[in-house]
Amino acid sequence: MPFGEYPDMAACIKANSDKNDPQAFCASLEQATQKALAADRAVVKVDEEHRTVFGWASVAILKNDEPVVDLQGDTIDGPTLEQAAYEYVRRYRVVNDMHRGGAVGDLVECFVVTPEKLAKMGLKNDTAPAVGMWVGYKLDETEWAAFKRGERPMFSIEGEAQHA
């Protein structure tokens, strides 16, 4: 099964032969990918007719107030994720393929879930994360085909951060 940018474990090990223990490195990356798919970033709604995919692009805080650790070992607090989401929508609004090349899809939906917003809307948070960025993208034919082949099972929002 693909994970990260690798089609399988063998490809990951080959590409990371410079690491002290490439097999352990790739196993931890694969495990982190599985956790990420379970916690966030997984495509959870698909509209075949319109070639649109929806899901959590980023989750900062799980329902049990546990912070999510991403594939790079980073966490993000709720207010930072919310501001980053607004900047993403304001400035970018497109998806590229694996953080390379031009646009292969357009943002059609974005909503940052926070406990405060849900309360103001009169909604209960029974299943959603405490803080997360929900997105929807309309994909071009090539990216849709990659998604359908299982090569793009989750979202990855490209960005930069300053570590404290």
JSON list of N, CA, C and O in Angstrom, two decimals, residues 2-37:
[
{"chain": "A", "resi": 2, "resn": "PRO", "atom": "N", "xyz": [0.54, 2.25, -0.80]},
{"chain": "A", "resi": 2, "resn": "PRO", "atom": "CA", "xyz": [1.35, 3.47, -0.81]},
{"chain": "A", "resi": 2, "resn": "PRO", "atom": "C", "xyz": [1.28, 4.21, 0.52]},
{"chain": "A", "resi": 2, "resn": "PRO", "atom": "O", "xyz": [0.28, 4.16, 1.22]},
{"chain": "A", "resi": 3, "resn": "PHE", "atom": "N", "xyz": [2.37, 4.86, 0.86]},
{"chain": "A", "resi": 3, "resn": "PHE", "atom": "CA", "xyz": [2.39, 5.75, 2.02]},
{"chain": "A", "resi": 3, "resn": "PHE", "atom": "C", "xyz": [3.41, 6.83, 1.77]},
{"chain": "A", "resi": 3, "resn": "PHE", "atom": "O", "xyz": [4.43, 6.61, 1.11]},
{"chain": "A", "resi": 4, "resn": "GLY", "atom": "N", "xyz": [3.09, 8.05, 2.28]},
{"chain": "A", "resi": 4, "resn": "GLY", "atom": "CA", "xyz": [3.96, 9.18, 1.98]},
{"chain": "A", "resi": 4, "resn": "GLY", "atom": "C", "xyz": [4.08, 9.32, 0.47]},
{"chain": "A", "resi": 4, "resn": "GLY", "atom": "O", "xyz": [3.11, 9.22, -0.25]},
{"chain": "A", "resi": 5, "resn": "GLU", "atom": "N", "xyz": [5.29, 9.49, 0.01]},
{"chain": "A", "resi": 5, "resn": "GLU", "atom": "CA", "xyz": [5.51, 9.61, -1.43]},
{"chain": "A", "resi": 5, "resn": "GLU", "atom": "C", "xyz": [5.98, 8.30, -2.05]},
{"chain": "A", "resi": 5, "resn": "GLU", "atom": "O", "xyz": [6.38, 8.25, -3.20]},
{"chain": "A", "resi": 6, "resn": "TYR", "atom": "N", "xyz": [5.90, 7.20, -1.29]},
{"chain": "A", "resi": 6, "resn": "TYR", "atom": "CA", "xyz": [6.43, 5.92, -1.72]},
{"chain": "A", "resi": 6, "resn": "TYR", "atom": "C", "xyz": [5.31, 4.96, -2.10]},
{"chain": "A", "resi": 6, "resn": "TYR", "atom": "O", "xyz": [4.31, 4.84, -1.39]},
{"chain": "A", "resi": 7, "resn": "PRO", "atom": "N", "xyz": [5.50, 4.21, -3.20]},
{"chain": "A", "resi": 7, "resn": "PRO", "atom": "CA", "xyz": [4.46, 3.26, -3.59]},
{"chain": "A", "resi": 7, "resn": "PRO", "atom": "C", "xyz": [4.38, 2.04, -2.67]},
{"chain": "A", "resi": 7, "resn": "PRO", "atom": "O", "xyz": [3.34, 1.42, -2.56]},
{"chain": "A", "resi": 8, "resn": "ASP", "atom": "N", "xyz": [5.51, 1.73, -2.00]},
{"chain": "A", "resi": 8, "resn": "ASP", "atom": "CA", "xyz": [5.52, 0.59, -1.09]},
{"chain": "A", "resi": 8, "resn": "ASP", "atom": "C", "xyz": [6.75, 0.66, -0.19]},
{"chain": "A", "resi": 8, "resn": "ASP", "atom": "O", "xyz": [7.59, 1.56, -0.32]},
{"chain": "A", "resi": 9, "resn": "MET", "atom": "N", "xyz": [6.87, -0.30, 0.72]},
{"chain": "A", "resi": 9, "resn": "MET", "atom": "CA", "xyz": [7.96, -0.32, 1.70]},
{"chain": "A", "resi": 9, "resn": "MET", "atom": "C", "xyz": [9.32, -0.43, 1.01]},
{"chain": "A", "resi": 9, "resn": "MET", "atom": "O", "xyz": [10.28, 0.25, 1.40]},
{"chain": "A", "resi": 10, "resn": "ALA", "atom": "N", "xyz": [9.43, -1.29, 0.01]},
{"chain": "A", "resi": 10, "resn": "ALA", "atom": "CA", "xyz": [10.72, -1.47, -0.68]},
{"chain": "A", "resi": 10, "resn": "ALA", "atom": "C", "xyz": [11.22, -0.16, -1.29]},
{"chain": "A", "resi": 10, "resn": "ALA", "atom": "O", "xyz": [12.41, 0.16, -1.22]},
{"chain": "A", "resi": 11, "resn": "ALA", "atom": "N", "xyz": [10.32, 0.58, -1.90]},
{"chain": "A", "resi": 11, "resn": "ALA", "atom": "CA", "xyz": [10.70, 1.86, -2.51]},
{"chain": "A", "resi": 11, "resn": "ALA", "atom": "C", "xyz": [11.15, 2.85, -1.45]},
{"chain": "A", "resi": 11, "resn": "ALA", "atom": "O", "xyz": [12.11, 3.61, -1.66]},
{"chain": "A", "resi": 12, "resn": "CYS", "atom": "N", "xyz": [10.48, 2.86, -0.31]},
{"chain": "A", "resi": 12, "resn": "CYS", "atom": "CA", "xyz": [10.85, 3.75, 0.79]},
{"chain": "A", "resi": 12, "resn": "CYS", "atom": "C", "xyz": [12.25, 3.40, 1.29]},
{"chain": "A", "resi": 12, "resn": "CYS", "atom": "O", "xyz": [13.10, 4.28, 1.48]},
{"chain": "A", "resi": 13, "resn": "ILE", "atom": "N", "xyz": [12.50, 2.12, 1.53]},
{"chain": "A", "resi": 13, "resn": "ILE", "atom": "CA", "xyz": [13.81, 1.69, 2.04]},
{"chain": "A", "resi": 13, "resn": "ILE", "atom": "C", "xyz": [14.91, 2.06, 1.05]},
{"chain": "A", "resi": 13, "resn": "ILE", "atom": "O", "xyz": [15.96, 2.58, 1.44]},
{"chain": "A", "resi": 14, "resn": "LYS", "atom": "N", "xyz": [14.68, 1.84, -0.22]},
{"chain": "A", "resi": 14, "resn": "LYS", "atom": "CA", "xyz": [15.68, 2.17, -1.24]},
{"chain": "A", "resi": 14, "resn": "LYS", "atom": "C", "xyz": [15.95, 3.67, -1.27]},
{"chain": "A", "resi": 14, "resn": "LYS", "atom": "O", "xyz": [17.11, 4.10, -1.34]},
{"chain": "A", "resi": 15, "resn": "ALA", "atom": "N", "xyz": [14.90, 4.48, -1.19]},
{"chain": "A", "resi": 15, "resn": "ALA", "atom": "CA", "xyz": [15.06, 5.93, -1.26]},
{"chain": "A", "resi": 15, "resn": "ALA", "atom": "C", "xyz": [15.71, 6.51, 0.00]},
{"chain": "A", "resi": 15, "resn": "ALA", "atom": "O", "xyz": [16.23, 7.62, -0.02]},
{"chain": "A", "resi": 16, "resn": "ASN", "atom": "N", "xyz": [15.68, 5.76, 1.10]},
{"chain": "A", "resi": 16, "resn": "ASN", "atom": "CA", "xyz": [16.21, 6.26, 2.37]},
{"chain": "A", "resi": 16, "resn": "ASN", "atom": "C", "xyz": [17.40, 5.44, 2.87]},
{"chain": "A", "resi": 16, "resn": "ASN", "atom": "O", "xyz": [17.63, 5.32, 4.07]},
{"chain": "A", "resi": 17, "resn": "SER", "atom": "N", "xyz": [18.17, 4.93, 1.92]},
{"chain": "A", "resi": 17, "resn": "SER", "atom": "CA", "xyz": [19.32, 4.10, 2.28]},
{"chain": "A", "resi": 17, "resn": "SER", "atom": "C", "xyz": [20.39, 4.87, 3.05]},
{"chain": "A", "resi": 17, "resn": "SER", "atom": "O", "xyz": [21.25, 4.27, 3.69]},
{"chain": "A", "resi": 18, "resn": "ASP", "atom": "N", "xyz": [20.32, 6.19, 3.02]},
{"chain": "A", "resi": 18, "resn": "ASP", "atom": "CA", "xyz": [21.29, 7.01, 3.76]},
{"chain": "A", "resi": 18, "resn": "ASP", "atom": "C", "xyz": [20.97, 7.10, 5.26]},
{"chain": "A", "resi": 18, "resn": "ASP", "atom": "O", "xyz": [21.80, 7.56, 6.04]},
{"chain": "A", "resi": 19, "resn": "LYS", "atom": "N", "xyz": [19.80, 6.66, 5.65]},
{"chain": "A", "resi": 19, "resn": "LYS", "atom": "CA", "xyz": [19.42, 6.69, 7.07]},
{"chain": "A", "resi": 19, "resn": "LYS", "atom": "C", "xyz": [20.15, 5.59, 7.84]},
{"chain": "A", "resi": 19, "resn": "LYS", "atom": "O", "xyz": [20.57, 4.58, 7.25]},
{"chain": "A", "resi": 20, "resn": "ASN", "atom": "N", "xyz": [20.30, 5.75, 9.15]},
{"chain": "A", "resi": 20, "resn": "ASN", "atom": "CA", "xyz": [20.96, 4.73, 9.98]},
{"chain": "A", "resi": 20, "resn": "ASN", "atom": "C", "xyz": [20.26, 3.38, 9.88]},
{"chain": "A", "resi": 20, "resn": "ASN", "atom": "O", "xyz": [20.90, 2.35, 9.79]},
{"chain": "A", "resi": 21, "resn": "ASP", "atom": "N", "xyz": [18.93, 3.40, 9.91]},
{"chain": "A", "resi": 21, "resn": "ASP", "atom": "CA", "xyz": [18.14, 2.18, 9.81]},
{"chain": "A", "resi": 21, "resn": "ASP", "atom": "C", "xyz": [16.97, 2.45, 8.88]},
{"chain": "A", "resi": 21, "resn": "ASP", "atom": "O", "xyz": [15.87, 2.80, 9.33]},
{"chain": "A", "resi": 22, "resn": "PRO", "atom": "N", "xyz": [17.19, 2.31, 7.57]},
{"chain": "A", "resi": 22, "resn": "PRO", "atom": "CA", "xyz": [16.13, 2.65, 6.60]},
{"chain": "A", "resi": 22, "resn": "PRO", "atom": "C", "xyz": [14.83, 1.89, 6.84]},
{"chain": "A", "resi": 22, "resn": "PRO", "atom": "O", "xyz": [13.75, 2.46, 6.69]},
{"chain": "A", "resi": 23, "resn": "GLN", "atom": "N", "xyz": [14.93, 0.62, 7.25]},
{"chain": "A", "resi": 23, "resn": "GLN", "atom": "CA", "xyz": [13.72, -0.16, 7.47]},
{"chain": "A", "resi": 23, "resn": "GLN", "atom": "C", "xyz": [12.91, 0.39, 8.64]},
{"chain": "A", "resi": 23, "resn": "GLN", "atom": "O", "xyz": [11.69, 0.53, 8.57]},
{"chain": "A", "resi": 24, "resn": "ALA", "atom": "N", "xyz": [13.60, 0.74, 9.73]},
{"chain": "A", "resi": 24, "resn": "ALA", "atom": "CA", "xyz": [12.90, 1.32, 10.89]},
{"chain": "A", "resi": 24, "resn": "ALA", "atom": "C", "xyz": [12.32, 2.68, 10.54]},
{"chain": "A", "resi": 24, "resn": "ALA", "atom": "O", "xyz": [11.20, 3.01, 10.94]},
{"chain": "A", "resi": 25, "resn": "PHE", "atom": "N", "xyz": [13.08, 3.49, 9.79]},
{"chain": "A", "resi": 25, "resn": "PHE", "atom": "CA", "xyz": [12.60, 4.81, 9.37]},
{"chain": "A", "resi": 25, "resn": "PHE", "atom": "C", "xyz": [11.31, 4.67, 8.57]},
{"chain": "A", "resi": 25, "resn": "PHE", "atom": "O", "xyz": [10.31, 5.33, 8.84]},
{"chain": "A", "resi": 26, "resn": "CYS", "atom": "N", "xyz": [11.32, 3.76, 7.59]},
{"chain": "A", "resi": 26, "resn": "CYS", "atom": "CA", "xyz": [10.15, 3.58, 6.74]},
{"chain": "A", "resi": 26, "resn": "CYS", "atom": "C", "xyz": [8.98, 2.96, 7.49]},
{"chain": "A", "resi": 26, "resn": "CYS", "atom": "O", "xyz": [7.83, 3.31, 7.25]},
{"chain": "A", "resi": 27, "resn": "ALA", "atom": "N", "xyz": [9.27, 2.07, 8.42]},
{"chain": "A", "resi": 27, "resn": "ALA", "atom": "CA", "xyz": [8.20, 1.48, 9.24]},
{"chain": "A", "resi": 27, "resn": "ALA", "atom": "C", "xyz": [7.52, 2.55, 10.07]},
{"chain": "A", "resi": 27, "resn": "ALA", "atom": "O", "xyz": [6.29, 2.58, 10.20]},
{"chain": "A", "resi": 28, "resn": "SER", "atom": "N", "xyz": [8.33, 3.48, 10.63]},
{"chain": "A", "resi": 28, "resn": "SER", "atom": "CA", "xyz": [7.72, 4.55, 11.43]},
{"chain": "A", "resi": 28, "resn": "SER", "atom": "C", "xyz": [6.92, 5.50, 10.55]},
{"chain": "A", "resi": 28, "resn": "SER", "atom": "O", "xyz": [5.87, 5.99, 10.95]},
{"chain": "A", "resi": 29, "resn": "LEU", "atom": "N", "xyz": [7.41, 5.76, 9.34]},
{"chain": "A", "resi": 29, "resn": "LEU", "atom": "CA", "xyz": [6.66, 6.61, 8.40]},
{"chain": "A", "resi": 29, "resn": "LEU", "atom": "C", "xyz": [5.35, 5.94, 8.00]},
{"chain": "A", "resi": 29, "resn": "LEU", "atom": "O", "xyz": [4.30, 6.58, 7.96]},
{"chain": "A", "resi": 30, "resn": "GLU", "atom": "N", "xyz": [5.41, 4.64, 7.73]},
{"chain": "A", "resi": 30, "resn": "GLU", "atom": "CA", "xyz": [4.20, 3.92, 7.37]},
{"chain": "A", "resi": 30, "resn": "GLU", "atom": "C", "xyz": [3.19, 3.93, 8.52]},
{"chain": "A", "resi": 30, "resn": "GLU", "atom": "O", "xyz": [2.00, 4.16, 8.33]},
{"chain": "A", "resi": 31, "resn": "GLN", "atom": "N", "xyz": [3.68, 3.73, 9.74]},
{"chain": "A", "resi": 31, "resn": "GLN", "atom": "CA", "xyz": [2.80, 3.75, 10.91]},
{"chain": "A", "resi": 31, "resn": "GLN", "atom": "C", "xyz": [2.20, 5.14, 11.10]},
{"chain": "A", "resi": 31, "resn": "GLN", "atom": "O", "xyz": [1.01, 5.28, 11.38]},
{"chain": "A", "resi": 32, "resn": "ALA", "atom": "N", "xyz": [3.01, 6.18, 10.92]},
{"chain": "A", "resi": 32, "resn": "ALA", "atom": "CA", "xyz": [2.49, 7.55, 11.04]},
{"chain": "A", "resi": 32, "resn": "ALA", "atom": "C", "xyz": [1.45, 7.83, 9.97]},
{"chain": "A", "resi": 32, "resn": "ALA", "atom": "O", "xyz": [0.45, 8.51, 10.23]},
{"chain": "A", "resi": 33, "resn": "THR", "atom": "N", "xyz": [1.67, 7.30, 8.77]},
{"chain": "A", "resi": 33, "resn": "THR", "atom": "CA", "xyz": [0.69, 7.49, 7.70]},
{"chain": "A", "resi": 33, "resn": "THR", "atom": "C", "xyz": [-0.63, 6.83, 8.05]},
{"chain": "A", "resi": 33, "resn": "THR", "atom": "O", "xyz": [-1.70, 7.42, 7.87]},
{"chain": "A", "resi": 34, "resn": "GLN", "atom": "N", "xyz": [-0.58, 5.62, 8.59]},
{"chain": "A", "resi": 34, "resn": "GLN", "atom": "CA", "xyz": [-1.80, 4.93, 8.98]},
{"chain": "A", "resi": 34, "resn": "GLN", "atom": "C", "xyz": [-2.53, 5.69, 10.08]},
{"chain": "A", "resi": 34, "resn": "GLN", "atom": "O", "xyz": [-3.75, 5.82, 10.06]},
{"chain": "A", "resi": 35, "resn": "LYS", "atom": "N", "xyz": [-1.77, 6.22, 11.05]},
{"chain": "A", "resi": 35, "resn": "LYS", "atom": "CA", "xyz": [-2.38, 7.01, 12.12]},
{"chain": "A", "resi": 35, "resn": "LYS", "atom": "C", "xyz": [-3.00, 8.28, 11.54]},
{"chain": "A", "resi": 35, "resn": "LYS", "atom": "O", "xyz": [-4.10, 8.68, 11.93]},
{"chain": "A", "resi": 36, "resn": "ALA", "atom": "N", "xyz": [-2.29, 8.93, 10.61]},
{"chain": "A", "resi": 36, "resn": "ALA", "atom": "CA", "xyz": [-2.83, 10.14, 10.00]},
{"chain": "A", "resi": 36, "resn": "ALA", "atom": "C", "xyz": [-4.10, 9.85, 9.23]},
{"chain": "A", "resi": 36, "resn": "ALA", "atom": "O", "xyz": [-5.06, 10.61, 9.29]},
{"chain": "A", "resi": 37, "resn": "LEU", "atom": "N", "xyz": [-4.13, 8.72, 8.54]},
{"chain": "A", "resi": 37, "resn": "LEU", "atom": "CA", "xyz": [-5.34, 8.36, 7.82]},
{"chain": "A", "resi": 37, "resn": "LEU", "atom": "C", "xyz": [-6.51, 8.14, 8.77]},
{"chain": "A", "resi": 37, "resn": "LEU", "atom": "O", "xyz": [-7.65, 8.48, 8.46]}
]
